[in-house]
Amino acid sequence: MENQTHMAPFSSLLFLLLILINATVILSAASVLPAYLPGIRQSSLKNNYAKISKPKTPYETRYFPQILDHFTFNPQSYKIFYQKYLINSQHWGNIGDPIFVYTGNEGDIDWFAENTGFLLDIAPKFHALLVFIEHRFYGESLPFGKNSYKSAKTLGYLNSQQALADYAVLITSLKQNLSSEASPVVVFGGSYGGMLGAWFRLKYPHVAIGALASSAPILQFDGITPWSSFYDAVSQDFKDVSLNCYEVIKQSWAELDAISPHKESLAELSRHFRACKEITSIESARSWLWEAFIYTAMVNYPTQANFMKPLPAYPVKEMCKIIDGSKLGETKLSRVFAAASLYYNYSKTEKCFKLEDETDDHGLHGWDWQACTEMVMPMIVSNESMFPPSSFSYEDYAMDCSKKYGVKPRRHWITTEFGGTNIEQVLKRFGSNIIFSSGLQDPWSRGSVLKNISASIVALVAEQGAHHTDLRAATSSDPEWLIHQRNQEVEIIKRWISDYHLDLN
Ligand SMILES: *[C@@H]1O[C@H](CO)[C@@H](O)[C@H](O)[C@H]1NC(C)=O
Ligand SMILES: *[C@@H]1O[C@H](CO)[C@@H](O)[C@H](O)[C@H]1NC(C)=O
Ligand SMILES: *[C@@H]1O[C@H](CO)[C@@H](O)[C@H](O)[C@H]1NC(C)=O
Ligand SMILES: *[C@@H]1O[C@H](CO)[C@@H](O)[C@H](O)[C@H]1NC(C)=O
């Protein structure tokens, strides 16, 4: 019962994303400020590992005067803000050659560009122009500058429909400026960006001839996907590696709950967890651990990578090695802490851990608003999960959002605006040219499209794949299945483009 009450707000907030801002929710229960993703710290960039893996981002940065409100014609709708986009024309051949556009998600566009090396890898094959567009209200694309998050009055302009319209307007302007109106545009995106990519193809088929939507949980809304699926999937990843590992994590929460919330106990826990600053609640330790397991499951990549943090190949397996290999007599909590340290300190550069970190290195701050308005993804933790069970209540969720922003979530809006219910039946005879790519290691895969819908709306599912693994730059240690998945994508996109040219002629 105790668990139920304090975990409920947590499960209710949810996030998308890659970037789950779950810490926010957990912490809101403890009335501590949200700790957004701690992200990749400057210090960790100093080590060798980060240096070798730091991808080149040969993009030019530009700013496009974008209209604030595409859907009303009030005088204030015409306000302009500067939307950032990145462009690379190194491989672009002639006027009329393809334009590949990344539909930016909830953060700094540079960060997504760095982690979407796939586009640079394939651009030469297509002589493609590459464009990464930043989502409004994220990174530098802040319509009201520092005041953008001030209140619902400004945040009201932050939503997915405005974002899609931004992309359509910008792409159209770019093509005009290049005198390349005939260029076929293909959109790409991962996670929320992948959702936007798929929706963009459905809403703006005259602007994009196709979409590659990677790890795009467009079915995570309403009751389409079971509410427990996300945490069940995280748990399954650990269970698949080692049943013992899963059991130890599952049982460790009780040890945490048994710690009294008094100052001395918190001080001791802080020392044990090597906290930079004494923690103010047990919740902080819980969310810090929780975050490590969720993100590690998401980025359970087959090669070493540095997306959320620098990590070795198959990090879930590495975490479980720590848990399974620990000495007899060690508490479960100590073992789980040691495993989480792999996530936070694989770089070996952390002097201490920021358990109540509030930095937002990737500009993800606006997701919380989106989750409180349109992106309502109910999540619960089932008994089968390795996390403590919790429930979800729309009423509590709405109350929480009302308190924070003075607005209530519209729980059915996404399925009303974009669909999702009976998607196979609906899209079988409507729409075309969408690839939904997924990796089953990724907990978001359960809310993604995992079945082929028609000849040209296909699902490419990799059992060993994680969160948009396919969008990452190729490496020399990529496994065969990943090479195959990417090759399939390239072949399908080639077909879209050749069909487009056939129809033109
Ligand atoms: C196209 O050119 C206009 C006029 O110079 C400019 O304002 C706009 O930003 C350009 N569009 C893009 C997408 O760069
Ligand atoms: C991080 O790893 C290094 C190297 O193993 C170690 O010296 C340091 O104490 C670790 N940091 C924390 C906070 O555990
Ligand atoms: C989960 O656990 C609760 C409390 O122990 C119990 O009431 C419920 O029936 C269990 N549900 C399942 C599906 O086992
Ligand atoms: C969808 O079809 C493609 C071939 O077009 C196939 O390679 C793929 O495995 C199919 N996906 C699923 C989930 O069956």
Coordinates of C-alpha atoms in Angstrom, one line a residue, residues 25-497:
V25 CA 7.6 12.0 -11.5
I26 CA 9.1 10.0 -8.8
L27 CA 10.6 13.1 -7.4
S28 CA 7.4 15.1 -7.6
A29 CA 6.0 12.7 -5.1
A30 CA 8.8 13.7 -2.8
S31 CA 8.3 17.3 -3.8
V32 CA 11.9 17.7 -5.0
L33 CA 12.6 19.5 -8.2
P34 CA 12.7 17.3 -11.2
A35 CA 16.0 15.7 -12.1
Y36 CA 15.9 15.5 -15.9
L37 CA 18.2 13.3 -17.6
P38 CA 21.6 13.8 -16.2
G39 CA 22.9 13.3 -19.7
I40 CA 26.5 13.1 -20.8
R41 CA 28.6 15.3 -18.6
Q42 CA 31.4 17.4 -19.8
S43 CA 33.8 15.5 -17.6
S44 CA 33.0 12.2 -19.4
L45 CA 33.9 13.7 -22.7
K46 CA 37.5 14.0 -21.5
N47 CA 38.2 10.3 -21.4
N48 CA 39.4 8.3 -24.4
Y49 CA 36.3 6.3 -24.8
A50 CA 34.2 9.3 -25.6
K51 CA 36.8 10.7 -27.9
I52 CA 37.0 7.6 -30.1
S53 CA 33.2 7.3 -30.3
K54 CA 32.4 11.0 -30.7
P55 CA 30.8 11.1 -34.1
K56 CA 31.6 13.9 -36.6
T57 CA 28.7 16.2 -37.2
P58 CA 29.5 18.1 -40.4
Y59 CA 26.4 20.2 -40.4
E60 CA 25.9 23.8 -41.0
T61 CA 23.5 25.4 -38.5
R62 CA 20.8 27.7 -39.8
Y63 CA 17.7 29.5 -38.3
F64 CA 14.4 29.7 -40.1
P65 CA 11.8 32.4 -39.3
Q66 CA 8.9 30.1 -38.3
I67 CA 5.4 31.2 -37.6
L68 CA 4.2 30.7 -34.1
D69 CA 0.7 29.4 -34.7
H70 CA -0.2 27.6 -37.9
F71 CA -3.8 27.0 -37.0
T72 CA -5.4 30.3 -36.1
F73 CA -5.3 33.6 -37.8
N74 CA -5.2 35.9 -34.7
P75 CA -2.7 38.7 -35.0
Q76 CA -0.5 37.0 -32.4
S77 CA -0.4 33.8 -34.5
Y78 CA 1.9 35.6 -36.9
K79 CA 4.6 36.1 -34.4
I80 CA 7.9 34.7 -35.7
F81 CA 10.4 32.6 -33.8
Y82 CA 13.7 31.2 -35.1
Q83 CA 13.7 27.5 -35.6
K84 CA 17.1 25.9 -35.7
Y85 CA 18.0 23.4 -38.4
L86 CA 21.2 21.6 -39.5
I87 CA 22.0 21.0 -43.1
N88 CA 24.7 19.0 -45.0
S89 CA 25.0 19.3 -48.7
Q90 CA 28.3 17.4 -49.1
H91 CA 26.7 14.5 -50.9
W92 CA 23.9 16.3 -52.6
G93 CA 24.2 15.9 -56.3
N94 CA 21.9 18.0 -58.5
I95 CA 18.7 19.9 -58.1
G96 CA 16.0 17.2 -57.9
D97 CA 18.1 14.8 -55.9
P98 CA 16.5 13.5 -52.7
I99 CA 16.2 15.4 -49.4
F100 CA 16.4 13.4 -46.2
V101 CA 14.8 15.2 -43.3
Y102 CA 15.1 14.2 -39.6
T103 CA 11.9 15.2 -37.8
G104 CA 13.4 16.4 -34.5
N105 CA 12.3 15.2 -31.2
E106 CA 12.2 16.5 -27.7
G107 CA 15.7 17.9 -27.3
D108 CA 18.7 19.6 -28.9
I109 CA 18.9 18.7 -32.5
D110 CA 22.7 18.4 -32.5
W111 CA 22.4 15.6 -30.0
F112 CA 20.0 13.7 -32.3
A113 CA 22.2 14.4 -35.3
E114 CA 25.2 13.0 -33.5
N115 CA 23.2 9.8 -32.7
T116 CA 21.7 9.4 -36.2
G117 CA 24.9 8.6 -38.2
F118 CA 22.8 6.4 -40.4
L119 CA 21.8 9.4 -42.5
L120 CA 25.4 10.4 -43.2
D121 CA 26.3 6.8 -43.9
I122 CA 23.6 6.5 -46.6
A123 CA 23.6 10.0 -48.1
P124 CA 26.3 9.2 -50.7
K125 CA 24.3 6.3 -52.1
F126 CA 21.4 8.6 -52.7
H127 CA 23.2 11.9 -53.3
A128 CA 20.9 13.1 -50.6
L129 CA 20.8 16.5 -48.9
L130 CA 20.5 16.0 -45.2
V131 CA 18.4 18.3 -42.9
F132 CA 17.8 17.9 -39.2
I133 CA 15.0 20.2 -37.9
E134 CA 14.8 21.0 -34.3
H135 CA 11.4 20.7 -32.6
R136 CA 9.9 23.9 -31.4
F137 CA 10.4 24.6 -27.6
Y138 CA 13.5 22.4 -27.5
G139 CA 17.2 23.2 -27.7
E140 CA 17.6 26.6 -29.1
S141 CA 14.2 26.8 -30.9
L142 CA 12.4 28.6 -28.1
P143 CA 9.6 30.8 -29.4
F144 CA 9.6 33.0 -26.2
G145 CA 13.2 32.7 -25.4
K146 CA 13.9 32.3 -21.7
N147 CA 10.2 32.7 -21.0
S148 CA 9.1 29.8 -23.2
Y149 CA 8.3 27.5 -20.2
K150 CA 6.9 30.2 -18.0
S151 CA 3.2 29.3 -18.2
A152 CA 0.6 27.5 -20.1
K153 CA 0.1 30.7 -22.1
T154 CA 3.4 30.3 -23.8
L155 CA 3.6 26.5 -23.6
G156 CA 0.3 26.2 -25.3
Y157 CA 2.1 26.5 -28.6
L158 CA 4.1 23.4 -27.8
N159 CA 2.5 20.4 -29.4
S160 CA 3.0 17.8 -32.1
Q161 CA 0.6 19.2 -34.6
Q162 CA 2.4 22.6 -34.6
A163 CA 5.7 20.7 -34.8
L164 CA 4.6 18.8 -37.9
A165 CA 3.3 22.0 -39.5
D166 CA 6.7 23.6 -38.8
Y167 CA 8.4 20.8 -40.6
A168 CA 6.1 21.1 -43.6
V169 CA 6.6 24.9 -43.9
L170 CA 10.3 24.7 -43.5
I171 CA 10.8 21.9 -46.0
T172 CA 8.6 23.7 -48.5
S173 CA 10.6 26.9 -48.1
L174 CA 13.9 25.1 -48.4
K175 CA 12.9 23.4 -51.6
Q176 CA 11.8 26.7 -53.0
N177 CA 15.0 28.4 -52.1
L178 CA 17.0 25.6 -53.7
S179 CA 14.7 25.6 -56.8
S180 CA 14.4 21.9 -56.1
E181 CA 10.6 21.5 -55.7
A182 CA 10.8 18.2 -57.5
S183 CA 13.2 16.6 -54.9
P184 CA 11.6 13.6 -53.2
V185 CA 11.6 14.1 -49.4
V186 CA 12.0 11.2 -47.1
V187 CA 11.6 11.8 -43.4
F188 CA 13.4 9.9 -40.6
G189 CA 13.0 9.9 -36.9
G190 CA 13.7 7.9 -33.8
S191 CA 11.5 7.6 -30.7
Y192 CA 9.2 10.6 -30.5
G193 CA 10.9 11.8 -33.6
G194 CA 9.9 8.5 -35.2
M195 CA 6.3 9.0 -34.2
L196 CA 6.5 12.4 -35.8
G197 CA 8.0 10.9 -38.9
A198 CA 5.2 8.4 -39.3
W199 CA 2.5 10.9 -38.6
F200 CA 4.1 13.4 -41.0
R201 CA 3.9 10.9 -43.8
L202 CA 0.2 10.3 -43.0
K203 CA -0.7 14.0 -42.6
Y204 CA 1.6 15.5 -45.3
P205 CA 1.9 12.9 -48.0
H206 CA 2.4 15.8 -50.5
V207 CA 5.5 16.8 -48.7
A208 CA 7.2 13.5 -47.9
I209 CA 7.1 10.4 -50.1
G210 CA 7.9 8.1 -47.2
A211 CA 9.0 7.8 -43.6
L212 CA 11.5 5.6 -41.6
A213 CA 10.0 5.6 -38.1
S214 CA 12.4 3.9 -35.8
S215 CA 11.4 2.9 -32.3
A216 CA 8.2 4.9 -32.6
P217 CA 5.7 4.0 -29.9
I218 CA 2.6 5.4 -31.6
L219 CA 0.5 2.7 -30.0
Q220 CA 1.5 3.6 -26.4
F221 CA -1.8 5.7 -26.0
D222 CA -5.2 5.0 -24.5
G223 CA -5.6 1.3 -24.0
I224 CA -4.0 0.1 -27.3
T225 CA -0.9 -1.3 -25.6
P226 CA -1.2 -3.0 -22.2
W227 CA -0.2 -0.4 -19.6
S228 CA 2.3 -2.7 -18.0
S229 CA 4.2 -3.4 -21.2
F230 CA 7.0 -0.9 -20.8
Y231 CA 8.2 -2.1 -17.4
D232 CA 7.5 -5.7 -18.3
A233 CA 9.8 -5.3 -21.2
V234 CA 12.6 -3.7 -19.2
S235 CA 12.3 -6.6 -16.7
Q236 CA 12.3 -9.1 -19.5
D237 CA 15.6 -7.8 -20.8
F238 CA 17.2 -8.5 -17.4
K239 CA 15.4 -11.8 -17.0
D240 CA 16.6 -13.0 -20.4
V241 CA 20.2 -12.4 -19.3
S242 CA 19.9 -14.0 -15.9
L243 CA 16.9 -15.0 -13.7
N244 CA 19.0 -14.3 -10.6
C245 CA 19.9 -10.8 -11.7
Y246 CA 16.2 -10.1 -12.2
E247 CA 15.3 -11.6 -8.8
V248 CA 18.0 -9.6 -7.0
I249 CA 16.8 -6.3 -8.5
K250 CA 13.2 -7.2 -7.8
Q251 CA 14.0 -7.9 -4.1
S252 CA 16.3 -5.0 -3.6
W253 CA 13.5 -2.4 -3.4
A254 CA 12.3 -3.8 -0.1
E255 CA 15.7 -3.1 1.4
L256 CA 15.5 0.4 0.2
D257 CA 12.0 0.8 1.7
A258 CA 13.2 -0.5 5.0
I259 CA 15.6 2.4 5.4
S260 CA 14.0 5.0 7.6
P261 CA 13.7 8.4 6.1
H262 CA 15.4 10.1 9.0
K263 CA 18.4 12.4 8.6
E264 CA 21.0 9.9 9.8
S265 CA 19.8 7.1 7.6
L266 CA 19.7 9.4 4.6
A267 CA 23.3 10.4 5.4
E268 CA 24.4 6.9 5.6
L269 CA 22.6 5.9 2.4
S270 CA 24.2 9.0 0.7
R271 CA 27.6 7.8 1.7
H272 CA 26.9 4.3 0.5
F273 CA 25.7 5.6 -2.8
R274 CA 28.7 8.0 -3.0
A275 CA 26.3 10.9 -3.4
C276 CA 27.9 14.3 -4.1
K277 CA 25.4 15.9 -1.9
E278 CA 23.4 14.3 0.9
I279 CA 20.1 13.2 -0.5
T280 CA 16.8 14.5 0.9
S281 CA 14.7 11.4 0.4
I282 CA 14.8 7.7 -0.2
E283 CA 12.9 8.5 -3.5
S284 CA 16.0 10.1 -4.9
A285 CA 18.0 6.9 -4.5
R286 CA 15.1 4.9 -5.9
S287 CA 14.7 7.0 -9.0
W288 CA 18.4 7.1 -9.6
L289 CA 18.5 3.3 -9.6
W290 CA 15.3 3.0 -11.6
E291 CA 16.6 5.4 -14.2
A292 CA 19.8 3.3 -14.6
F293 CA 17.8 0.1 -15.3
I294 CA 15.4 1.7 -17.7
Y295 CA 17.9 3.6 -19.8
T296 CA 20.3 0.6 -19.9
A297 CA 17.5 -1.5 -21.3
M298 CA 16.7 1.1 -23.9
V299 CA 20.3 1.5 -25.0
N300 CA 21.1 -2.2 -24.8
Y301 CA 23.1 -1.8 -28.0
P302 CA 25.2 -4.5 -29.6
T303 CA 28.3 -2.3 -29.7
Q304 CA 29.7 0.2 -27.3
A305 CA 28.0 3.5 -27.7
N306 CA 27.5 6.9 -26.1
F307 CA 23.9 8.0 -26.4
M308 CA 22.7 8.6 -22.9
K309 CA 26.1 7.8 -21.4
P310 CA 29.2 5.9 -22.6
L311 CA 28.4 2.2 -22.2
P312 CA 29.9 -1.1 -23.3
A313 CA 28.2 -3.4 -25.8
Y314 CA 25.2 -5.2 -24.4
P315 CA 25.2 -3.3 -21.1
V316 CA 22.3 -5.2 -19.6
K317 CA 24.5 -8.3 -19.7
E318 CA 27.4 -6.3 -18.1
M319 CA 25.1 -5.1 -15.3
C320 CA 23.9 -8.6 -14.6
K321 CA 27.5 -9.9 -14.5
I322 CA 28.1 -7.4 -11.6
I323 CA 25.0 -8.5 -9.8
D324 CA 25.5 -12.3 -10.3
G325 CA 29.2 -12.1 -9.5
S326 CA 29.0 -10.2 -6.3
K327 CA 30.4 -11.6 -3.0
L328 CA 28.3 -13.7 -0.7
G329 CA 26.9 -11.6 2.2
E330 CA 26.6 -8.4 0.2
T331 CA 23.1 -6.9 0.5
K332 CA 20.9 -6.9 -2.6
L333 CA 20.9 -3.1 -2.4
S334 CA 24.7 -3.0 -2.6
R335 CA 24.7 -5.3 -5.6
V336 CA 22.1 -3.2 -7.4
F337 CA 24.0 -0.1 -6.6
A338 CA 27.2 -1.6 -8.1
A339 CA 25.2 -2.5 -11.2
A340 CA 23.8 1.0 -11.5
S341 CA 27.3 2.4 -11.1
L342 CA 28.2 0.8 -14.4
Y343 CA 25.6 3.0 -16.1
Y344 CA 26.7 6.2 -14.3
N345 CA 30.4 5.6 -14.3
Y346 CA 31.5 3.4 -17.2
S347 CA 33.7 6.4 -18.1
K348 CA 35.4 5.9 -14.7
T349 CA 35.5 9.7 -14.4
E350 CA 32.8 10.3 -11.8
K351 CA 34.1 11.4 -8.5
C352 CA 30.7 11.1 -6.9
F353 CA 27.1 10.6 -8.1
K354 CA 24.6 13.4 -8.5
L355 CA 21.6 11.6 -7.2
E356 CA 19.4 14.7 -7.2
D357 CA 20.9 16.1 -10.4
E358 CA 18.7 18.7 -12.0
T359 CA 20.7 19.5 -15.1
D360 CA 19.1 19.2 -18.5
D361 CA 22.1 18.8 -20.8
H362 CA 20.0 17.9 -23.9
G363 CA 17.3 20.6 -23.7
L364 CA 14.6 18.1 -22.9
H365 CA 12.7 20.3 -20.5
G366 CA 9.5 20.6 -22.5
W367 CA 8.5 17.0 -22.5
D368 CA 6.8 17.2 -19.2
W369 CA 4.3 19.7 -20.6
Q370 CA 3.6 17.5 -23.6
A371 CA 3.1 14.5 -21.3
C372 CA 0.6 16.7 -19.3
T373 CA -1.4 17.7 -22.4
E374 CA -1.4 15.5 -25.4
M375 CA 1.2 12.7 -24.8
V376 CA -0.7 10.8 -22.2
M377 CA 0.9 7.3 -22.0
P378 CA -0.5 5.5 -19.0
M379 CA 1.9 3.1 -17.4
I380 CA 1.7 0.7 -14.6
V381 CA 4.1 -1.7 -13.0
S382 CA 2.8 -5.2 -12.9
N383 CA 3.7 -7.9 -10.3
E384 CA 5.8 -9.6 -13.1
S385 CA 8.1 -6.6 -13.3
M386 CA 11.3 -6.2 -11.4
F387 CA 10.1 -2.8 -10.2
P388 CA 7.7 -2.4 -7.3
P389 CA 4.1 -2.7 -8.5
S390 CA 2.1 0.5 -9.0
S391 CA -1.1 1.6 -10.6
F392 CA -2.2 4.5 -12.7
S393 CA -5.2 6.8 -12.3
Y394 CA -6.2 9.4 -14.8
E395 CA -7.7 11.4 -12.0
D396 CA -4.5 11.7 -10.0
Y397 CA -2.5 12.3 -13.2
A398 CA -4.9 15.1 -14.2
M399 CA -4.7 16.6 -10.8
D400 CA -0.9 16.6 -10.9
C401 CA -0.9 18.3 -14.3
S402 CA -3.5 20.9 -13.2
K403 CA -1.3 21.8 -10.3
K404 CA 1.8 22.1 -12.4
Y405 CA 0.4 23.9 -15.4
G406 CA -3.2 24.7 -14.8
V407 CA -4.3 22.4 -17.7
K408 CA -5.7 19.0 -17.8
P409 CA -4.4 16.2 -20.1
R410 CA -6.6 15.3 -23.1
R411 CA -6.2 11.6 -22.9
H412 CA -7.9 10.7 -26.2
W413 CA -6.5 13.5 -28.3
I414 CA -3.5 11.6 -29.9
T415 CA -5.7 8.7 -31.0
T416 CA -8.3 11.1 -32.2
E417 CA -5.8 13.2 -34.2
F418 CA -3.5 10.5 -35.5
G419 CA -5.3 7.2 -35.0
G420 CA -3.7 4.1 -33.6
T421 CA -6.7 2.0 -32.6
N422 CA -7.0 -0.9 -35.1
I423 CA -4.1 0.5 -36.9
E424 CA -3.6 -2.5 -39.2
Q425 CA -7.2 -2.4 -40.5
V426 CA -7.1 1.4 -40.9
L427 CA -3.7 1.6 -42.7
K428 CA -4.2 -1.5 -44.8
R429 CA -6.1 0.6 -47.3
F430 CA -4.9 4.1 -46.3
G431 CA -1.4 5.4 -46.4
S432 CA 1.8 3.9 -47.8
N433 CA 5.6 4.1 -47.6
I434 CA 6.3 3.8 -43.9
I435 CA 8.9 1.6 -42.3
F436 CA 8.4 1.0 -38.6
S437 CA 11.7 -0.3 -37.4
S438 CA 12.1 -1.7 -33.9
G439 CA 14.4 -3.6 -31.6
L440 CA 12.8 -5.9 -29.1
Q441 CA 15.3 -5.1 -26.4
D442 CA 13.8 -1.6 -26.4
P443 CA 11.0 -1.3 -23.9
W444 CA 9.3 1.2 -26.3
S445 CA 9.1 -1.6 -28.9
R446 CA 5.9 -2.9 -27.3
G447 CA 4.0 0.2 -28.2
S448 CA 5.4 0.3 -31.7
V449 CA 4.1 -1.3 -34.9
L450 CA 5.5 -4.8 -35.0
K451 CA 3.6 -6.3 -37.9
N452 CA 3.5 -5.7 -41.6
I453 CA 0.4 -3.8 -42.5
S454 CA 0.5 -3.6 -46.3
A455 CA 3.0 -4.0 -49.1
S456 CA 4.5 -0.6 -48.3
I457 CA 3.8 -0.1 -44.6
V458 CA 6.2 -2.6 -43.1
A459 CA 7.7 -3.5 -39.8
L460 CA 11.3 -4.4 -39.6
V461 CA 11.8 -6.0 -36.2
A462 CA 15.2 -7.0 -34.8
E463 CA 15.1 -9.3 -31.8
Q464 CA 18.5 -8.0 -30.5
G465 CA 17.9 -4.4 -31.4
A466 CA 17.5 -1.6 -28.8
H467 CA 16.2 2.0 -29.0
H468 CA 16.6 3.1 -32.7
T469 CA 19.8 1.1 -33.1
D470 CA 19.4 1.2 -36.8
L471 CA 19.7 5.0 -36.9
R472 CA 23.2 4.9 -35.3
A473 CA 26.3 5.2 -37.4
A474 CA 27.6 1.9 -38.7
T475 CA 30.6 0.5 -36.8
S476 CA 33.0 -2.2 -37.7
S477 CA 31.6 -4.4 -35.0
D478 CA 28.0 -4.3 -36.1
P479 CA 26.3 -7.7 -36.0
E480 CA 24.9 -9.3 -39.1
W481 CA 21.2 -8.7 -38.2
L482 CA 21.8 -4.9 -37.9
I483 CA 23.6 -4.7 -41.2
H484 CA 20.7 -6.6 -42.7
Q485 CA 18.1 -4.3 -41.1
R486 CA 19.8 -1.2 -42.5
N487 CA 20.2 -2.8 -45.9
Q488 CA 16.5 -3.6 -46.0
E489 CA 15.8 0.0 -45.2
V490 CA 18.0 1.3 -47.9
E491 CA 16.5 -1.0 -50.5
I492 CA 12.9 0.1 -49.5
I493 CA 13.8 3.8 -49.6
K494 CA 15.4 3.2 -53.1
R495 CA 12.2 1.7 -54.2
W496 CA 10.1 4.7 -52.9
I497 CA 12.3 7.1 -54.8

